[in-house]
CSV table of C-alpha atoms in Angstrom, one decimal:
chain,number,residue,atom,x,y,z
A,1,UNK,CA,-2.1,20.7,-21.7
A,2,UNK,CA,-2.7,18.1,-24.4
A,3,UNK,CA,-0.3,15.7,-22.8
A,4,UNK,CA,-1.9,16.2,-19.4
A,5,UNK,CA,-5.4,15.6,-20.9
A,6,UNK,CA,-4.2,12.5,-22.7
A,7,UNK,CA,-2.7,11.2,-19.5
A,8,UNK,CA,-5.9,11.9,-17.6
A,9,UNK,CA,-8.0,10.1,-20.2
A,10,UNK,CA,-5.7,7.1,-20.1
A,11,UNK,CA,-5.9,7.0,-16.4
A,12,UNK,CA,-9.7,7.2,-16.6
A,13,UNK,CA,-9.8,4.2,-19.0
A,14,UNK,CA,-7.5,2.3,-16.7
A,15,UNK,CA,-9.6,3.0,-13.6
A,16,UNK,CA,-12.8,2.2,-15.5
A,17,UNK,CA,-11.3,-1.1,-16.5
A,18,UNK,CA,-10.3,-1.9,-12.9
A,19,UNK,CA,-13.7,-0.9,-11.7
A,20,UNK,CA,-15.3,-3.3,-14.2
A,21,UNK,CA,-13.0,-6.2,-13.3
A,22,UNK,CA,-13.4,-5.9,-9.5
A,23,UNK,CA,-17.1,-5.3,-9.7
A,24,UNK,CA,-17.4,-8.5,-11.8
A,25,UNK,CA,-15.3,-10.4,-9.3
A,26,UNK,CA,-17.4,-9.0,-6.4
A,27,UNK,CA,-20.5,-10.1,-8.2
A,28,UNK,CA,-19.2,-13.6,-8.6
A,29,UNK,CA,-18.3,-13.5,-4.9
A,30,UNK,CA,-21.3,-11.7,-3.3
A,31,UNK,CA,-24.0,-11.5,-5.9
A,32,UNK,CA,-26.0,-8.4,-6.6
A,33,UNK,CA,-24.8,-6.8,-3.4
A,34,UNK,CA,-21.7,-6.0,-5.3
A,35,UNK,CA,-23.6,-3.3,-7.2
A,36,UNK,CA,-24.7,-1.5,-4.0
A,37,UNK,CA,-22.5,1.6,-3.5
A,38,UNK,CA,-23.7,3.4,-0.3
A,39,UNK,CA,-23.0,7.0,0.3
A,40,UNK,CA,-20.0,6.3,2.5
A,41,UNK,CA,-18.4,4.1,-0.2
A,42,UNK,CA,-19.0,6.7,-2.9
A,43,UNK,CA,-17.4,9.4,-0.7
A,44,UNK,CA,-14.4,7.1,-0.1
A,45,UNK,CA,-14.1,6.4,-3.8
A,46,UNK,CA,-14.1,10.2,-4.6
A,47,UNK,CA,-11.5,10.9,-1.9
A,48,UNK,CA,-9.3,8.1,-3.0
A,49,UNK,CA,-9.5,9.3,-6.6
A,50,UNK,CA,-8.5,12.8,-5.7
A,51,UNK,CA,-5.6,11.5,-3.6
A,52,UNK,CA,-4.6,9.4,-6.6
A,53,UNK,CA,-4.6,12.5,-8.8
A,54,UNK,CA,-2.4,14.4,-6.3
A,55,UNK,CA,-0.1,11.4,-6.1
A,56,UNK,CA,0.1,11.4,-9.9
A,57,UNK,CA,1.5,14.9,-9.8
A,58,UNK,CA,4.3,13.5,-7.7
A,59,UNK,CA,4.8,10.6,-10.1
A,60,UNK,CA,7.3,12.6,-12.0
A,61,UNK,CA,9.2,13.2,-8.8
A,62,UNK,CA,9.2,9.5,-8.1
A,63,UNK,CA,10.7,8.8,-11.6
A,64,UNK,CA,13.2,11.6,-11.1
A,65,UNK,CA,14.2,10.2,-7.7
A,66,UNK,CA,14.7,6.6,-8.8
A,67,UNK,CA,18.0,7.3,-10.7
A,68,UNK,CA,19.5,9.5,-7.9
A,69,UNK,CA,18.6,6.9,-5.2
A,70,UNK,CA,20.2,4.2,-7.3
A,71,UNK,CA,23.2,6.4,-7.9
A,72,UNK,CA,23.4,7.2,-4.2
A,73,UNK,CA,23.4,3.5,-3.4
A,74,UNK,CA,26.5,3.1,-5.6
A,75,UNK,CA,28.1,6.3,-4.2
A,76,UNK,CA,27.7,5.0,-0.6
A,77,UNK,CA,29.6,1.9,-1.6
A,78,UNK,CA,26.9,-0.4,-0.5
A,79,UNK,CA,27.1,-4.1,-1.6
A,80,UNK,CA,25.4,-5.0,-4.9
A,81,UNK,CA,25.3,-7.9,-7.2
A,82,UNK,CA,26.7,-7.5,-10.6
A,83,UNK,CA,23.9,-7.5,-13.2
A,84,UNK,CA,25.7,-10.3,-15.0
A,85,UNK,CA,25.0,-12.6,-12.0
A,86,UNK,CA,21.4,-12.9,-13.5
A,87,UNK,CA,22.6,-14.0,-16.9
A,88,UNK,CA,20.8,-17.2,-17.9
A,89,UNK,CA,18.4,-17.0,-15.0
A,90,UNK,CA,14.8,-17.5,-16.1
A,91,UNK,CA,12.7,-14.2,-15.9
A,92,UNK,CA,10.1,-15.9,-13.6
A,93,UNK,CA,12.8,-17.0,-11.1
A,94,UNK,CA,14.5,-13.6,-11.2
A,95,UNK,CA,11.2,-11.8,-10.6
A,96,UNK,CA,10.3,-14.1,-7.8
A,97,UNK,CA,13.6,-13.6,-6.1
A,98,UNK,CA,13.3,-9.8,-6.4
A,99,UNK,CA,9.8,-9.8,-5.0
A,100,UNK,CA,10.8,-12.0,-2.1
A,101,UNK,CA,13.7,-9.6,-1.1
A,102,UNK,CA,11.6,-6.5,-1.7
A,103,UNK,CA,8.6,-7.9,0.4
A,104,UNK,CA,11.0,-8.8,3.2
A,105,UNK,CA,12.3,-5.3,3.3
A,106,UNK,CA,8.9,-3.8,2.9
A,107,UNK,CA,7.6,-5.9,5.8
A,108,UNK,CA,9.9,-4.1,8.1
A,109,UNK,CA,9.3,-0.7,6.5
A,110,UNK,CA,5.5,-1.3,7.0
A,111,UNK,CA,6.1,-2.2,10.7
A,112,UNK,CA,8.0,1.1,11.1
A,113,UNK,CA,5.1,3.0,9.5
A,114,UNK,CA,3.0,1.7,12.4
A,115,UNK,CA,5.2,3.3,15.0
A,116,UNK,CA,4.3,6.6,16.7
A,117,UNK,CA,6.4,9.0,14.6
A,118,UNK,CA,5.7,7.6,11.2
A,119,UNK,CA,2.1,6.5,11.9
A,120,UNK,CA,0.5,9.9,10.9
A,121,UNK,CA,1.6,9.4,7.3
A,122,UNK,CA,0.4,5.8,7.2
A,123,UNK,CA,-2.8,6.6,9.1
A,124,UNK,CA,-4.2,8.2,5.9
A,125,UNK,CA,-4.1,4.9,4.2
A,126,UNK,CA,-5.8,3.2,7.1
A,127,UNK,CA,-8.5,5.8,7.5
A,128,UNK,CA,-10.7,4.5,4.7
A,129,UNK,CA,-13.9,3.3,6.4
A,130,UNK,CA,-15.0,1.5,3.2
A,131,UNK,CA,-12.1,-0.7,2.1
A,132,UNK,CA,-12.3,-1.4,-1.6
A,133,UNK,CA,-9.8,-1.8,-4.5
A,134,UNK,CA,-9.3,2.0,-4.9
A,135,UNK,CA,-8.3,2.2,-1.2
A,136,UNK,CA,-4.8,1.3,-2.3
A,137,UNK,CA,-4.6,4.7,-3.9
A,138,UNK,CA,-5.2,6.4,-0.5
A,139,UNK,CA,-1.5,6.8,0.3
A,140,UNK,CA,0.0,10.0,1.6
A,141,UNK,CA,2.9,11.2,-0.5
A,142,UNK,CA,5.2,11.3,2.5
A,143,UNK,CA,5.0,7.6,3.0
A,144,UNK,CA,5.1,6.9,-0.8
A,145,UNK,CA,8.7,8.4,-0.8
A,146,UNK,CA,9.7,5.9,1.9
A,147,UNK,CA,8.2,3.0,0.1
A,148,UNK,CA,9.8,4.1,-3.2
A,149,UNK,CA,13.2,4.3,-1.5
A,150,UNK,CA,12.7,0.8,-0.2
A,151,UNK,CA,11.9,-0.5,-3.7
A,152,UNK,CA,14.9,1.2,-5.2
A,153,UNK,CA,17.4,0.2,-2.6
A,154,UNK,CA,16.5,-3.4,-2.4
A,155,UNK,CA,16.4,-3.7,-6.2
A,156,UNK,CA,19.8,-1.9,-6.4
A,157,UNK,CA,21.3,-4.4,-4.0
A,158,UNK,CA,20.2,-7.2,-6.3
A,159,UNK,CA,21.7,-5.6,-9.3
A,160,UNK,CA,18.5,-4.7,-11.1
A,161,UNK,CA,18.2,-2.1,-13.8
A,162,UNK,CA,15.9,0.8,-13.6
A,163,UNK,CA,13.4,-0.6,-16.1
A,164,UNK,CA,13.3,-3.8,-14.1
A,165,UNK,CA,12.6,-1.8,-10.9
A,166,UNK,CA,9.6,-0.2,-12.7
A,167,UNK,CA,8.4,-3.6,-13.7
A,168,UNK,CA,8.4,-4.8,-10.1
A,169,UNK,CA,6.5,-1.7,-9.1
A,170,UNK,CA,3.8,-2.5,-11.7
A,171,UNK,CA,3.4,-6.1,-10.5
A,172,UNK,CA,3.1,-5.0,-6.9
A,173,UNK,CA,0.6,-2.3,-7.8
A,174,UNK,CA,-1.7,-4.7,-9.5
A,175,UNK,CA,-1.6,-7.1,-6.6
A,176,UNK,CA,-2.3,-4.3,-4.2
A,177,UNK,CA,-5.5,-3.3,-6.1
A,178,UNK,CA,-6.5,-6.9,-5.7
A,179,UNK,CA,-5.9,-7.4,-2.0
A,180,UNK,CA,-7.7,-4.2,-1.1
A,181,UNK,CA,-10.8,-5.2,-3.1
A,182,UNK,CA,-14.0,-6.2,-1.3
A,183,UNK,CA,-13.5,-9.9,-1.8
A,184,UNK,CA,-13.6,-12.5,1.0
A,185,UNK,CA,-11.1,-14.8,-0.8
A,186,UNK,CA,-8.4,-16.6,1.3
A,187,UNK,CA,-6.7,-18.6,-1.6
A,188,UNK,CA,-7.5,-21.9,0.0
A,189,UNK,CA,-4.5,-24.2,0.2
A,190,UNK,CA,-2.4,-21.3,-1.1
A,191,UNK,CA,-3.4,-18.9,1.7
A,192,UNK,CA,0.1,-19.1,3.2
A,193,UNK,CA,1.8,-18.6,-0.2
A,194,UNK,CA,0.3,-15.3,-1.5
A,195,UNK,CA,-1.4,-12.5,0.4
A,196,UNK,CA,-5.2,-12.6,-0.2
A,197,UNK,CA,-7.9,-10.0,0.1
A,198,UNK,CA,-9.1,-11.7,3.3
A,199,UNK,CA,-5.7,-11.6,4.8
A,200,UNK,CA,-5.1,-8.0,4.1
A,201,UNK,CA,-8.6,-6.9,5.1
A,202,UNK,CA,-7.7,-8.1,8.6
A,203,UNK,CA,-4.8,-5.8,8.5
A,204,UNK,CA,-7.2,-2.9,8.0
A,205,UNK,CA,-9.8,-4.2,10.5
A,206,UNK,CA,-10.8,-1.8,13.2
A,207,UNK,CA,-10.9,-4.4,16.0
A,208,UNK,CA,-8.2,-4.6,18.8
A,209,UNK,CA,-7.2,-8.2,18.1
A,210,UNK,CA,-6.2,-7.4,14.5
A,211,UNK,CA,-4.1,-4.3,15.3
A,212,UNK,CA,-0.5,-4.5,14.1
A,213,UNK,CA,-1.0,-7.7,12.2
A,214,UNK,CA,-0.5,-8.9,8.6
A,215,UNK,CA,2.2,-6.5,7.5
A,216,UNK,CA,3.4,-8.5,4.5
A,217,UNK,CA,2.3,-7.1,1.1
A,218,UNK,CA,2.8,-10.2,-1.0
A,219,UNK,CA,4.1,-13.2,1.0
A,220,UNK,CA,2.4,-14.0,4.3
A,221,UNK,CA,5.3,-16.3,5.3
A,222,UNK,CA,7.0,-13.2,6.8
A,223,UNK,CA,4.1,-12.6,9.2
A,224,UNK,CA,4.3,-16.3,10.3
A,225,UNK,CA,8.1,-16.0,10.7
A,226,UNK,CA,7.9,-12.9,12.9
A,227,UNK,CA,4.7,-13.6,14.9
A,228,UNK,CA,2.3,-11.1,13.3
A,229,UNK,CA,0.1,-13.4,11.3
A,230,UNK,CA,-3.7,-13.1,12.0
A,231,UNK,CA,-6.4,-14.6,9.8
A,232,UNK,CA,-9.3,-16.3,11.8
A,233,UNK,CA,-11.6,-16.5,8.8
A,234,UNK,CA,-14.1,-14.3,7.0
A,235,UNK,CA,-13.4,-10.5,7.3
A,236,UNK,CA,-16.0,-9.2,4.8
A,237,UNK,CA,-18.2,-7.8,7.6
A,238,UNK,CA,-15.5,-6.6,9.9
A,239,UNK,CA,-15.3,-2.8,10.2
A,240,UNK,CA,-12.3,-1.1,8.7
A,241,UNK,CA,-10.6,2.2,9.3
A,242,UNK,CA,-9.2,3.7,12.5
A,243,UNK,CA,-10.9,5.1,15.6
A,244,UNK,CA,-9.4,8.6,15.3
A,245,UNK,CA,-9.7,8.9,11.5
A,246,UNK,CA,-9.6,12.3,10.0
A,247,UNK,CA,-12.7,13.4,8.0
A,248,UNK,CA,-13.1,11.5,4.7
A,249,UNK,CA,-12.2,14.3,2.4
A,250,UNK,CA,-9.1,15.1,0.3
A,251,UNK,CA,-7.8,18.3,1.9
A,252,UNK,CA,-8.1,17.1,5.5
A,253,UNK,CA,-6.5,13.8,4.6
A,254,UNK,CA,-3.6,15.6,2.9
A,255,UNK,CA,-3.0,17.9,5.8
A,256,UNK,CA,-3.5,15.3,8.5
A,257,UNK,CA,0.1,14.1,9.0
A,258,UNK,CA,1.5,17.6,9.2
A,259,UNK,CA,-1.1,18.6,11.8
A,260,UNK,CA,-0.3,15.4,13.9
A,261,UNK,CA,3.5,16.0,13.6
A,262,UNK,CA,3.0,19.6,14.7
A,263,UNK,CA,1.0,18.4,17.7
A,264,UNK,CA,3.7,15.9,18.6
A,265,UNK,CA,6.4,18.6,18.5
A,266,UNK,CA,4.3,20.9,20.6
A,267,UNK,CA,3.7,18.2,23.2
A,268,UNK,CA,7.4,17.4,23.3
A,269,UNK,CA,8.2,21.1,23.6
A,270,UNK,CA,5.7,21.5,26.4
A,271,UNK,CA,7.1,18.4,28.2
A,272,UNK,CA,10.7,19.7,28.0
A,273,UNK,CA,9.6,23.1,29.4
A,274,UNK,CA,7.7,21.5,32.3
A,275,UNK,CA,9.4,22.0,35.7
């Protein structure tokens, strides 16, 4: 119990610090409007916090899964660089190479999550009508396993150790808080180098022209390469969310993918039985 309470307190301090940082950045960007938290935004924040707490219960499972997934990669005899190949390579270069490979893989995983069968799991993340930094926490645990496997397998291919994989996850996590924040920054001359809040807000935009665009998590070059780039300018006032979003509460959000998959199976069964 004491360990759990200490972990909860630590997470509270961490989230409080993130809230302070992103509120300050929003104030610098939008002025006093940054301090206005309407009811819908407060509800989204509460829902995202509860989903984050549920996901943290699965955190131990993620940690437990990393080693077996890495071992499974070796057992399958899949190609992998020897760890010694990175000897003498500067840490910055090594991290950049790892993030490039990971983001390339995640780009395609992200596109798959937007297909009909996997969409219900990913739809939970897109259902937030008030996109803000904590929206990144709104991720269903079923899709989190897919993303974790992507991280482990790409990093294993590159010959990375488990602690290095965890370091990459931390870097990506901090960046994801940033790109989900309510900032209308596009990075100027670096807009095509690093995914910005504006770029990613268009991915969440609830407008037809932005659907299935901007899949890259870190490097927008992949969207340019594969024809999914879309960033016409300011997105701060563009509505976010999805048309058929489930109610904005923790329980409904958690059950939503299973209900959708059950409906799909029933529809398929009905179709097979039709004369």
